[in-house]
Structure formats: C-alpha cells, structure tokens
Short mmCIF file of C-alpha atoms and ligand atoms in Angstrom, two decimals:
data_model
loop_
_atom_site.label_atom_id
_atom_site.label_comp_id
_atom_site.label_asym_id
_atom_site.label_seq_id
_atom_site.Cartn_x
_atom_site.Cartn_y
_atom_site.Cartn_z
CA UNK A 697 -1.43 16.20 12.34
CA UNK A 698 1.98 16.15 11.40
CA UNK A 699 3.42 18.70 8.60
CA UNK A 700 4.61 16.69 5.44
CA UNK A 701 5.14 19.10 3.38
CA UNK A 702 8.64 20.49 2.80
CA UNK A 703 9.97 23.37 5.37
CA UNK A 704 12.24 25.82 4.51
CA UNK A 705 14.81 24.99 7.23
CA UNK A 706 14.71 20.97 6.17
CA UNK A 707 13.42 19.69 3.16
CA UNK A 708 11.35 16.40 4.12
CA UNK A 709 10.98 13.57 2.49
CA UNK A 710 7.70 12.85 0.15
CA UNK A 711 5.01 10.70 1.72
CA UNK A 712 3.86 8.68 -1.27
CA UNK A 713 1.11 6.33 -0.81
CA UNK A 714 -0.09 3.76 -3.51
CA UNK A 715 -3.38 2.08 -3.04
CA UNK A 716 -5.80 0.10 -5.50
CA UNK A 717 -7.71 -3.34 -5.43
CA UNK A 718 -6.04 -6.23 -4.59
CA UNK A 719 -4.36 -7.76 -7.57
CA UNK A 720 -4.47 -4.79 -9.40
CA UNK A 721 -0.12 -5.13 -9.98
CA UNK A 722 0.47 -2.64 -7.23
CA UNK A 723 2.71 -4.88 -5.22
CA UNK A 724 4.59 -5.41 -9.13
CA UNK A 725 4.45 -1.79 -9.58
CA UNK A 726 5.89 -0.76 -6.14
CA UNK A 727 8.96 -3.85 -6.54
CA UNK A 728 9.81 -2.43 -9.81
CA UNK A 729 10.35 1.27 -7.34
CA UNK A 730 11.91 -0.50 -5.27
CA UNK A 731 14.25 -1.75 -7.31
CA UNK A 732 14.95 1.43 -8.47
CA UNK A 733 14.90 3.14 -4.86
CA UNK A 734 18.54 4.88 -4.85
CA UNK A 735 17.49 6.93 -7.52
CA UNK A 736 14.01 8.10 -6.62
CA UNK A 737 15.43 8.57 -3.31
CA UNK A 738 13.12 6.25 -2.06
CA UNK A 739 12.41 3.82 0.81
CA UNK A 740 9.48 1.39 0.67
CA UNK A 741 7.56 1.15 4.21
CA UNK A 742 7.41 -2.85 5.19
CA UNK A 743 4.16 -4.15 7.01
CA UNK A 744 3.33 -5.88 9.73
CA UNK A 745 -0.01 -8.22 8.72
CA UNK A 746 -1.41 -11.33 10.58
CA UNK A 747 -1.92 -13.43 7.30
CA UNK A 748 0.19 -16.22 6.68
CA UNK A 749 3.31 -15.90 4.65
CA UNK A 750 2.96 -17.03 0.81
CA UNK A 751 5.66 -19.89 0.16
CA UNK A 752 8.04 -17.19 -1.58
CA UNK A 753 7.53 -14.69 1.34
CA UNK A 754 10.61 -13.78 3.87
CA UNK A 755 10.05 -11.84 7.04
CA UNK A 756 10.86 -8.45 7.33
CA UNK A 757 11.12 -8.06 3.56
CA UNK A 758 7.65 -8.57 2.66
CA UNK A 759 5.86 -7.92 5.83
CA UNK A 760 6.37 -8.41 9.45
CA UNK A 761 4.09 -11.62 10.05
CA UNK A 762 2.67 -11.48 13.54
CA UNK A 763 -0.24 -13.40 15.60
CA UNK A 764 -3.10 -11.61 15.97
CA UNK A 765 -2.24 -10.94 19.72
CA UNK A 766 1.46 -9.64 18.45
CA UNK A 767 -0.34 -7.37 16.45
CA UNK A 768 -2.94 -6.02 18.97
CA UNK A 769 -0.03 -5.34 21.09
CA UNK A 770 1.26 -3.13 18.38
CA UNK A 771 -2.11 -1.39 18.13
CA UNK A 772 -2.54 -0.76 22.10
CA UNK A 773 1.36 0.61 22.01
CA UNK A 774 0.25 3.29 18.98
CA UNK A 775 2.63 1.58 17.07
CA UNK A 776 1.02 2.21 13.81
CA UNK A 777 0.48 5.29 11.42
CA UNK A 778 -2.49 3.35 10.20
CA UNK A 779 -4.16 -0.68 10.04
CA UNK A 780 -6.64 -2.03 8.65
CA UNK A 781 -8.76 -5.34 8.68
CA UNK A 782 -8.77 -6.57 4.94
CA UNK A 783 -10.33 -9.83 4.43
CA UNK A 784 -10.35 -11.22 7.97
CA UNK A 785 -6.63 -10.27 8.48
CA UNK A 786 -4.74 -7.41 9.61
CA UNK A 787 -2.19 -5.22 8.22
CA UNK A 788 -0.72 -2.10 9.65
CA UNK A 789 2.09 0.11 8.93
CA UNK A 790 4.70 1.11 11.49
CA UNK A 791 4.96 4.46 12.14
CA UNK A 792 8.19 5.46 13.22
CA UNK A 793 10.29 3.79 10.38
CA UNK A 794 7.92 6.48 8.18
CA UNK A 795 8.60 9.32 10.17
CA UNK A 796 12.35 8.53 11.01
CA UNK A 797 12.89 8.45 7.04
CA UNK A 798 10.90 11.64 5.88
CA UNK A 799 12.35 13.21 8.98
CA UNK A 800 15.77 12.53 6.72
CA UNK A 801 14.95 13.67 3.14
CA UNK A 802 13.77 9.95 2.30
CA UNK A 803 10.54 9.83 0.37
CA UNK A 804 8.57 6.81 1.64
CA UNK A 805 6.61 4.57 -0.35
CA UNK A 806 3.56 2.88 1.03
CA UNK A 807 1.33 0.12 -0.74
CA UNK A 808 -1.29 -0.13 1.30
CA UNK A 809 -5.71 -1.18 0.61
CA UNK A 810 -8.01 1.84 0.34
CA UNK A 811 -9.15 1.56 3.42
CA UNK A 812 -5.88 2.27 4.71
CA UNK A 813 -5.18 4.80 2.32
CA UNK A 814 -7.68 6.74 3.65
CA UNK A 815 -7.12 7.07 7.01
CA UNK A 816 -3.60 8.03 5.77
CA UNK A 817 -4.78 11.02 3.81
CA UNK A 818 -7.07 12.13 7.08
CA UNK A 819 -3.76 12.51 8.64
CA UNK A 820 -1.25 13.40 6.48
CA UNK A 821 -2.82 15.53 3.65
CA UNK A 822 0.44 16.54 2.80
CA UNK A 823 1.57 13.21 1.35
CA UNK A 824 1.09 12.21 -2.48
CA UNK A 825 -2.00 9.61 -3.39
CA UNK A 826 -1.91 7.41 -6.12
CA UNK A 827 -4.88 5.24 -7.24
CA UNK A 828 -3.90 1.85 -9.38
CA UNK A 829 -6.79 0.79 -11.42
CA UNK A 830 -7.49 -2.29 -13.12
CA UNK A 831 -8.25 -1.63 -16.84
CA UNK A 832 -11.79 -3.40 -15.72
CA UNK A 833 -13.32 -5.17 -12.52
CA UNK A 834 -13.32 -8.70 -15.10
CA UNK A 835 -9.50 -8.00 -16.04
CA UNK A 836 -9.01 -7.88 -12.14
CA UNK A 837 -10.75 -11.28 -11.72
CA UNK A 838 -8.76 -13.07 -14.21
CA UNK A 839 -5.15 -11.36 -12.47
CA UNK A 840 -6.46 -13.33 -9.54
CA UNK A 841 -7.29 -15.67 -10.56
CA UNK A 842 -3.92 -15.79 -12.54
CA UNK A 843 -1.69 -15.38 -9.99
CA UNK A 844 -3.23 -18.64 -8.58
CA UNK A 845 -2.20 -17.60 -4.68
CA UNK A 846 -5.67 -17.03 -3.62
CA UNK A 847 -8.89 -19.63 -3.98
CA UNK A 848 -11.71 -19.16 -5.36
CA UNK A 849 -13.92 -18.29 -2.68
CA UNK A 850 -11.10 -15.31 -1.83
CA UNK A 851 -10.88 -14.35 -5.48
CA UNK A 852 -14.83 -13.25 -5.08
CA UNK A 853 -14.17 -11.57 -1.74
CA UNK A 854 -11.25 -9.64 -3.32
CA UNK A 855 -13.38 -8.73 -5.95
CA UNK A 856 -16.59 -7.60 -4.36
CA UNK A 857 -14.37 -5.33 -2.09
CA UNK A 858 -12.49 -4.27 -5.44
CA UNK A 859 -15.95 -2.75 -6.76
CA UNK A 860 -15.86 -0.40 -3.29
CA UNK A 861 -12.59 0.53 -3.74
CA UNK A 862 -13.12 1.25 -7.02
CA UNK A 863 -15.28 4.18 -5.81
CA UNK A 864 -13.33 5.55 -3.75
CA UNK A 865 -10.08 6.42 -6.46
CA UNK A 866 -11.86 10.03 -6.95
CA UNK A 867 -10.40 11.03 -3.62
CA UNK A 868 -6.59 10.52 -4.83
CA UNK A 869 -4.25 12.72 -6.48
CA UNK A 870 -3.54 10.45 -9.40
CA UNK A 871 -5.28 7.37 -11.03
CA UNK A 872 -2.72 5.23 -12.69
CA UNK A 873 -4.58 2.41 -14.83
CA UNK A 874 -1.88 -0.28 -14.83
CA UNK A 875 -3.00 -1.80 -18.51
CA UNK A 876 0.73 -1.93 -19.56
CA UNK A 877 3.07 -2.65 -16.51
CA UNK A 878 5.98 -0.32 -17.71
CA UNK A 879 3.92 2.28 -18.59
CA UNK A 880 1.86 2.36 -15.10
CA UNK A 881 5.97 2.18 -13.63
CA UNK A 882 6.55 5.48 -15.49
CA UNK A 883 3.88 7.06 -14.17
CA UNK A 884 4.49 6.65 -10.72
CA UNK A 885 7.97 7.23 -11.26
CA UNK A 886 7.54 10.67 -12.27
CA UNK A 887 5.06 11.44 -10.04
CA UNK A 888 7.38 10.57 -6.98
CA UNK A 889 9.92 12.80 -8.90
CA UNK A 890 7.98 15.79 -9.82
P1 5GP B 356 -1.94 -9.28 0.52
O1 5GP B 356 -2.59 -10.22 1.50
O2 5GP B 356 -2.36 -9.58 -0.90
O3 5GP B 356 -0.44 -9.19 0.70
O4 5GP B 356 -2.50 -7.81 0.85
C1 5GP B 356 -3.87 -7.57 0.90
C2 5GP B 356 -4.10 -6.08 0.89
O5 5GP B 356 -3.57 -5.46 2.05
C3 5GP B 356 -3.41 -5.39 -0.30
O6 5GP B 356 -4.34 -4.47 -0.86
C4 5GP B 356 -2.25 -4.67 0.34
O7 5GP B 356 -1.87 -3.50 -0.36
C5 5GP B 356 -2.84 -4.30 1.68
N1 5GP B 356 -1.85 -3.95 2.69
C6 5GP B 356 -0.58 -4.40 2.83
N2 5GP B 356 0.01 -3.80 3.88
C7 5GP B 356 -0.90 -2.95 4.41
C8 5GP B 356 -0.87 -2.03 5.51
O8 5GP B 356 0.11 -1.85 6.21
N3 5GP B 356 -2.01 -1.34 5.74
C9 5GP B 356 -3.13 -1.49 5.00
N4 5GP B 356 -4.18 -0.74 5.29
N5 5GP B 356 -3.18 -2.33 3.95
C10 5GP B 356 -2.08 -3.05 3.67
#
C-alpha cells in the first residue's frame, strides 16, 4: 500500500479520484479541471482503453488507444494502478505517471468507472473519492441518449450498469449530483482545494 497522505518531510500531491455512471458529465466536469489545472495544482491521469477512438478523439490526450493484446501486455508488465473491463472494453490507468506526479506535489485527477474506483480506494485509502450522480437514472438515459455517441442497445447497457453503480456512491467521500454543470464544477473544485 503506498502512503498518500502528506509527510512531514514532503508534502505529496492529492490523489483525487472522480467516478459516477457513464454519461453522468464527469468527463465535462473533469475538462472544465482541467482547464483550470495550473491553479488547482492539478494534473489529469490519461488512460489507456481498447475501445475505439470517437471521431473528435486524439491519442494521448484522451486515452492511450491500444489492441487488446497491447493492453494485456501492459497488464502482465504491472503497468497499471488499476483496469477494468467496462462494457466489453478495457480501460486502465498507468501507474507511474500517478506516482511520478504526487511524488512531486502534483495532485492527480482520475475519472475513472466505479469499478475502477474501487479497487483504487482498496489501495490507496489515502486519496480523495468523489461520486457524480445523475439527478435521476431517466435524466441519465436521456444524457445518452443526447450525446448521440453511443446506440441504443449501449445506451441500455450503460444504464443497467448505471443502477449498480449507483449503489455503490455510499462508499465515497463526496457525492456531487451534477444537476447544474457549474455548480457540480464548484464542488469538486473546492474539494480538490480544501
Ligand atoms: P468511455 O468509453 O465513455 O470513454 O468510458 C467508459 C467508462 O470507462 C467511463 O465511466 C470512464 O470514466 C471509464 N474509464 C475511463 N478510463 C478508465 C480507467 O483508466 N479505468 C477505469 N476503471 N475506468 C475508466
């Protein structure tokens, strides 16, 4: 288990981890941050996944894309602080770009599923979890269906997970219900500043 917290010879950086159900805005919530990352200190972790880029996707900016024998390479070489199989693909996060930045005074940022989330808190209980919820499961469904990147037979996948996840938020340090997109922004904002 490695020590997150901060030491009195170095302070470390904060581990901050933002999870929720897919569509919930967390990937809107954590670009605002990022946006923002010089002053929050901030660095947000980049993913390696085996899905498909979207058409507005770049590599290495919004994940590392990888074939699924790429990626089980990473896996056998204990590349990852975590990974996770959501919906048939893979997505993992690379440890050492965490550690390298916390190891510096960076706080890290990762948005990552629940599934992920909670392996993360199993081994770092020292980081910060935040929970996005949807204002409703229904309200999820239409963002989905919304954001028109996903079809209809994923939208009810996504959503049927969703209603696990969902159960799961008690386990975080914070629920932030993103109803109102600046105001869910604030929230995690000061909680990676407090
Ligand atoms: P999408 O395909 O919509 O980009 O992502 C699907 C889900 O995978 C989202 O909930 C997203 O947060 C999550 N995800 C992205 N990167 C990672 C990762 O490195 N690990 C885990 N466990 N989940 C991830």
């Amino acid at each position: 288990m490695i020590d997150t917290a901060n030491t009195a010879s170095k302070k470390r950086g904060k581990l901050i981890v933002v999870s929720g159900p897919s569509g919930v805005g967390k990937g809107t919530v954590c670009g605002i941050l990022k946006k923002n990352k010089d002053k929050l200190n901030l660095s947000v972790s980049v993913s390696a996944t085996t899905r498909a880029p979207r058409d507005d996707e770049k590599e290495g900016i919004n994940y590392f894309f990888k074939t699924e024998d790429e990626f089980r390479d990473m896996v056998d070489n204990g590349c990852f602080l975590e990974w996770a199989t959501y919906n048939d693909h893979n997505y993992g996060t690379p440890e050492k770009p965490v550690l390298e930045k916390l190891e510096k005074g960076i706080n890290v940022l990762l948005e990552i599923d629940v599934q992920g989330a909670l392996k993360v808190m199993e081994k770092y209980p020292g980081g910060v979890y935040v929970f996005i919820s949807p204002p409703s499961i229904e309200e999820l469904r239409n963002r989905l269906v919304g954001r028109g990147s996903e079809s209809a037979e994923e939208i009810e996948k996504r959503v049927k997970l969703a209603e696990w996840e969902m159960l799961q938020r008690d386990k975080y340090d914070y629920i932030v219900v993103n109803d109102v997109l600046e105001e869910a922004v604030k929230k995690v904002a000061q909680i990676i500043t407090a």
